[in-house]
mmCIF file of C-alpha atoms in Angstrom:
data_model
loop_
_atom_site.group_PDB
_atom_site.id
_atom_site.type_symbol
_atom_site.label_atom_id
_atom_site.label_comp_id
_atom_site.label_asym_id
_atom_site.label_seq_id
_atom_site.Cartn_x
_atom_site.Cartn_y
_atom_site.Cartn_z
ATOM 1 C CA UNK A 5 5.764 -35.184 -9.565
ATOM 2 C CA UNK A 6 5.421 -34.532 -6.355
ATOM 3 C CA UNK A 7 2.250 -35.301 -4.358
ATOM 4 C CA UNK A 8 0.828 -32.163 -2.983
ATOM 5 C CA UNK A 9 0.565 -31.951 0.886
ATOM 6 C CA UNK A 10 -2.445 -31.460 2.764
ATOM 7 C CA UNK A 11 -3.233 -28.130 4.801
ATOM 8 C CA UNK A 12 -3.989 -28.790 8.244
ATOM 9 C CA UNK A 13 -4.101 -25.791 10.346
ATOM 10 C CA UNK A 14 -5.631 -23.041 12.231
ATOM 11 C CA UNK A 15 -7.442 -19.823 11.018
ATOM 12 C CA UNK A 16 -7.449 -16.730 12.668
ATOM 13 C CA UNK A 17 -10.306 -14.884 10.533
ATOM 14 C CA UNK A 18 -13.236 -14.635 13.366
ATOM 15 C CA UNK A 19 -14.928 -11.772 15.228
ATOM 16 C CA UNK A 20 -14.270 -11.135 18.517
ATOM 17 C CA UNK A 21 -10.846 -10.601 20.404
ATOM 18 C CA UNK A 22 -7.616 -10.559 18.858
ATOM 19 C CA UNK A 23 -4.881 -12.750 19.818
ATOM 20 C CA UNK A 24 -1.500 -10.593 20.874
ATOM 21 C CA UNK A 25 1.520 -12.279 19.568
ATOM 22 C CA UNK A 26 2.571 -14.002 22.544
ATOM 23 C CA UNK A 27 -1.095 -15.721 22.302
ATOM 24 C CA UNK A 28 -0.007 -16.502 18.438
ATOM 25 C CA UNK A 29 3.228 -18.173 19.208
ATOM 26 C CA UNK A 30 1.977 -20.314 22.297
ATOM 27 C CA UNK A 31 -0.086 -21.940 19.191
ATOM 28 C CA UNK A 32 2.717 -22.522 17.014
ATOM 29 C CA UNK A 33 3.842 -25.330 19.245
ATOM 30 C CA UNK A 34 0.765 -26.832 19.998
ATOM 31 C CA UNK A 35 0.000 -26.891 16.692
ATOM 32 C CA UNK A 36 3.341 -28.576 15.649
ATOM 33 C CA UNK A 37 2.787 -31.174 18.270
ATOM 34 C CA UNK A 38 -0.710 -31.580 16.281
ATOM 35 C CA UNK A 39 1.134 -32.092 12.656
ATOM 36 C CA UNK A 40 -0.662 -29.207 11.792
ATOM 37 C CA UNK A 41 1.339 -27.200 8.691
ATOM 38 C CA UNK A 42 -0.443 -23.689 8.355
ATOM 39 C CA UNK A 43 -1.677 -20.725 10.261
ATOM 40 C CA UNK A 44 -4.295 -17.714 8.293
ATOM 41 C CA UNK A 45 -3.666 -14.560 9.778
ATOM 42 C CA UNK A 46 -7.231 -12.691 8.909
ATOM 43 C CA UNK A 47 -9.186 -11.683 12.288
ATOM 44 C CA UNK A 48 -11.744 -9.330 11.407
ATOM 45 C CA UNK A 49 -11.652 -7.610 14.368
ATOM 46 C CA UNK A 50 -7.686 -6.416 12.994
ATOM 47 C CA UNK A 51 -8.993 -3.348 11.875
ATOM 48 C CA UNK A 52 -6.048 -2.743 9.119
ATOM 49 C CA UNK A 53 -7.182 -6.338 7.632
ATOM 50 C CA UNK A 54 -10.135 -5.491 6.941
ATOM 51 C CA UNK A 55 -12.328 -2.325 7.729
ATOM 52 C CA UNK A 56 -9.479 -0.130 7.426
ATOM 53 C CA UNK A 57 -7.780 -2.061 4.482
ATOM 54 C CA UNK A 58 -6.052 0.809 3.059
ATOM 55 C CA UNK A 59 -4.074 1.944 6.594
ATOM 56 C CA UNK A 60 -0.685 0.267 7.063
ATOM 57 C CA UNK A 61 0.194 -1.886 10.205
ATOM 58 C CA UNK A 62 1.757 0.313 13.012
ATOM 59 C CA UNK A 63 6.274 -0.614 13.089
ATOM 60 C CA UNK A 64 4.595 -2.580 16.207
ATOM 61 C CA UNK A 65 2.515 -4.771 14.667
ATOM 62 C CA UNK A 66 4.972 -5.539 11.653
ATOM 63 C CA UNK A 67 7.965 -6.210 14.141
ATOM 64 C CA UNK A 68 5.626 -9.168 16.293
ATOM 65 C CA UNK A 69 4.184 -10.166 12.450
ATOM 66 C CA UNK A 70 8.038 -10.453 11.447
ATOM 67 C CA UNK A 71 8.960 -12.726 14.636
ATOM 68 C CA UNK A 72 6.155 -14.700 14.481
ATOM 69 C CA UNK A 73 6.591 -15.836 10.775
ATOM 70 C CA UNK A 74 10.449 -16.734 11.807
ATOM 71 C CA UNK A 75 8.943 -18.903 14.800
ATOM 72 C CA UNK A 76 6.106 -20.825 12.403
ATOM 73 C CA UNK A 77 9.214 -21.111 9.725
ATOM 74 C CA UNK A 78 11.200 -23.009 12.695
ATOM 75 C CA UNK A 79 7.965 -24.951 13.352
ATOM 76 C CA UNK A 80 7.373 -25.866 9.832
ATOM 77 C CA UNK A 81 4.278 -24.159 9.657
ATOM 78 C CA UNK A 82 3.303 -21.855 6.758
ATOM 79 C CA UNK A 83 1.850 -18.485 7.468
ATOM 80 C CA UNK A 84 -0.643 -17.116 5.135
ATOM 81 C CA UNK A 85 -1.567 -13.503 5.878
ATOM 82 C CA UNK A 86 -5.241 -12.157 4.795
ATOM 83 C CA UNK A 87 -6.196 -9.276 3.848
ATOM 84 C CA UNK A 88 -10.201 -8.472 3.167
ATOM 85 C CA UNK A 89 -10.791 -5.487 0.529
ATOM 86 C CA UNK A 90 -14.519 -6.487 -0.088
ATOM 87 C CA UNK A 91 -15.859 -4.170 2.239
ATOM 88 C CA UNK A 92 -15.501 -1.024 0.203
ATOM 89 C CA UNK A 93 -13.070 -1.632 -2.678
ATOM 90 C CA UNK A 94 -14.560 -0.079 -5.374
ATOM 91 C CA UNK A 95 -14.846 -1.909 -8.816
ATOM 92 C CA UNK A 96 -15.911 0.297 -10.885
ATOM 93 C CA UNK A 97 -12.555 1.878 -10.860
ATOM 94 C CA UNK A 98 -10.564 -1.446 -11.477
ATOM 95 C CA UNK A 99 -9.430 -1.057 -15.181
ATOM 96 C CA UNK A 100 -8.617 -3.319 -17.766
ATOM 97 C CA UNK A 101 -5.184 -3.834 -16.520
ATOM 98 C CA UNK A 102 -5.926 -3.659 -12.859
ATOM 99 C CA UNK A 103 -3.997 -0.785 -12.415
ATOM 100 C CA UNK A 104 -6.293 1.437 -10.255
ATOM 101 C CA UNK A 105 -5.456 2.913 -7.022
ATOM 102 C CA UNK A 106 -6.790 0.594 -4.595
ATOM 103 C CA UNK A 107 -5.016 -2.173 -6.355
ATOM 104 C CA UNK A 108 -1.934 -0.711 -6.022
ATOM 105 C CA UNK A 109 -2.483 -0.350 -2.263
ATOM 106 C CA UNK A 110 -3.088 -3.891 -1.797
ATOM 107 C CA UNK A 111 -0.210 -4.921 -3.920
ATOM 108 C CA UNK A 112 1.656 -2.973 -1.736
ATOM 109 C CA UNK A 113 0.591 -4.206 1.244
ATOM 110 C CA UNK A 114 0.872 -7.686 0.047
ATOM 111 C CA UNK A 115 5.208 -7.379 -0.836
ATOM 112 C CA UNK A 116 5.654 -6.177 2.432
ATOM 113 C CA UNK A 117 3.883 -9.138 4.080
ATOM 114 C CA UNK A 118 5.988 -11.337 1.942
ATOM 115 C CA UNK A 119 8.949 -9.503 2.625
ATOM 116 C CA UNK A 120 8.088 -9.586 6.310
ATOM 117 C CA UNK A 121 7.832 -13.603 6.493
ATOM 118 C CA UNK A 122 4.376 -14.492 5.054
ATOM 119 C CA UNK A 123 4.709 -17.098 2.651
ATOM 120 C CA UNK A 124 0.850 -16.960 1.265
ATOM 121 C CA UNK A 125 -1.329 -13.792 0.569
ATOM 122 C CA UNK A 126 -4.866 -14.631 0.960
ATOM 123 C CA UNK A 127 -7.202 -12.184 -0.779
ATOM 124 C CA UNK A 128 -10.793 -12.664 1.310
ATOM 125 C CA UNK A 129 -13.631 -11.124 -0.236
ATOM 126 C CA UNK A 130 -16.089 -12.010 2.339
ATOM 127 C CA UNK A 131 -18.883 -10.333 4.412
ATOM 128 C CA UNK A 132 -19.505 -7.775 1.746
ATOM 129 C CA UNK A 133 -22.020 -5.249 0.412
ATOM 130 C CA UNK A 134 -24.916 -7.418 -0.634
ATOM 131 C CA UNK A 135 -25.670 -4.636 -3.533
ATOM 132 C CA UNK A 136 -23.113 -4.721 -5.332
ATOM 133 C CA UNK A 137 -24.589 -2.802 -8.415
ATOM 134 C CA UNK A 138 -23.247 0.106 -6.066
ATOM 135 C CA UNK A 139 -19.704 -0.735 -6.788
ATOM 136 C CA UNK A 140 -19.990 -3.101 -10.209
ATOM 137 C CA UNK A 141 -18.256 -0.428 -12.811
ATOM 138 C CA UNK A 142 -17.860 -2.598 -16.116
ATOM 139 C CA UNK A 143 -18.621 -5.670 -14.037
ATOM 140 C CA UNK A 144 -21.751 -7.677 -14.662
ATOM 141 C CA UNK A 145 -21.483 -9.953 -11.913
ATOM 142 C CA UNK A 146 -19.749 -9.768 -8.656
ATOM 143 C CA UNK A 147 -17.550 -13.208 -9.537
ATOM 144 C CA UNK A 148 -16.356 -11.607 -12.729
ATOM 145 C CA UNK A 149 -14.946 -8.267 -10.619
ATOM 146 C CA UNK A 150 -13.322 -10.532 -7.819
ATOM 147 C CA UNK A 151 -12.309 -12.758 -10.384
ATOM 148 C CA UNK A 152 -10.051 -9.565 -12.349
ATOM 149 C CA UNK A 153 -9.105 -8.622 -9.410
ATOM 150 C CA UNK A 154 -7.442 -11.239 -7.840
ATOM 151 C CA UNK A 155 -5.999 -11.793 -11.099
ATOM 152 C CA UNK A 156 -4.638 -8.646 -10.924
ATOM 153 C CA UNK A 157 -3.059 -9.646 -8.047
ATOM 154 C CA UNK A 158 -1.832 -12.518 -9.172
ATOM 155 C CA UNK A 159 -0.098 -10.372 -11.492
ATOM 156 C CA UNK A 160 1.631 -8.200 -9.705
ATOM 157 C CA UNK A 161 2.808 -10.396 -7.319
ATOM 158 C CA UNK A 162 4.054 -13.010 -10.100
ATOM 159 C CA UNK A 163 1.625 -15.738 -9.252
ATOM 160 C CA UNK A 164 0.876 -18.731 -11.268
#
């Protein structure tokens, strides 16, 4: 068995100004230098992480995502890519199966990160509606929703 590696690495999941992609891979090699073995894509301020979930990256955006996954893959660093649903998914229309329509956007979304270089989807479900009885559907508790959906996910995206 192999003994599992530790994550040591930088998140970019804060408020505030993004980073542009020359910004991105200037940290790549610093972080190399600093054994460091993983980089989280998730600013908040990216408004098609978060806020605007649903929207797809512009070809811009996935062309310097694309590049910069080959440069952390020649660093040795991992690239997990977020993306943060909580805001407004709405769980009352998750079914049984997961099949609803947001969850087939964010499976979506998820393959083409993967096919674009990421090698870990993060699903965030952070900084949310405190009331979630808005939202709940056939969901008693919050954990038990994000818990079916990310399940879900895990599904459709052939995760153990």
């Amino acid at each position: 068995m192999t003994k599992p590696q530790p994550v040591r690495g930088y998140i970019e999941g804060y408020y505030g100004r993004l980073l542009s992609w020359p910004e991105r891979h200037d940290l790549l090699g610093t972080m190399h230098n600093l054994g460091m073995n993983a980089y989280l894509y998730a600013p908040k301020e990216d408004a098609c992480h978060r806020i605007r979930w649903r929207q797809d990256w512009d070809q811009q955006w996935w062309q310097g995502f694309t590049a910069f996954t080959a440069a952390a893959r020649e660093q040795g660093i991992t690239v997990m890519a977020g993306i943060a649903p909580g805001i407004d998914l709405d769980f009352a229309s998750l079914d049984a199966s997961g099949g609803d329509h947001d969850t087939a956007i964010l499976r979506d979304k998820a393959k083409r990160l993967i096919t674009a270089g990421a090698d870990q989807i993060c699903l965030l479900l952070d900084d949310i509606d405190p009331l979630f009885t808005r939202r709940q559907g056939r969901f008693s508790h919050e954990g038990e929703a994000h818990a079916a959906l990310t399940n879900a996910m895990a599904g459709h995206l052939d995760c153990p």
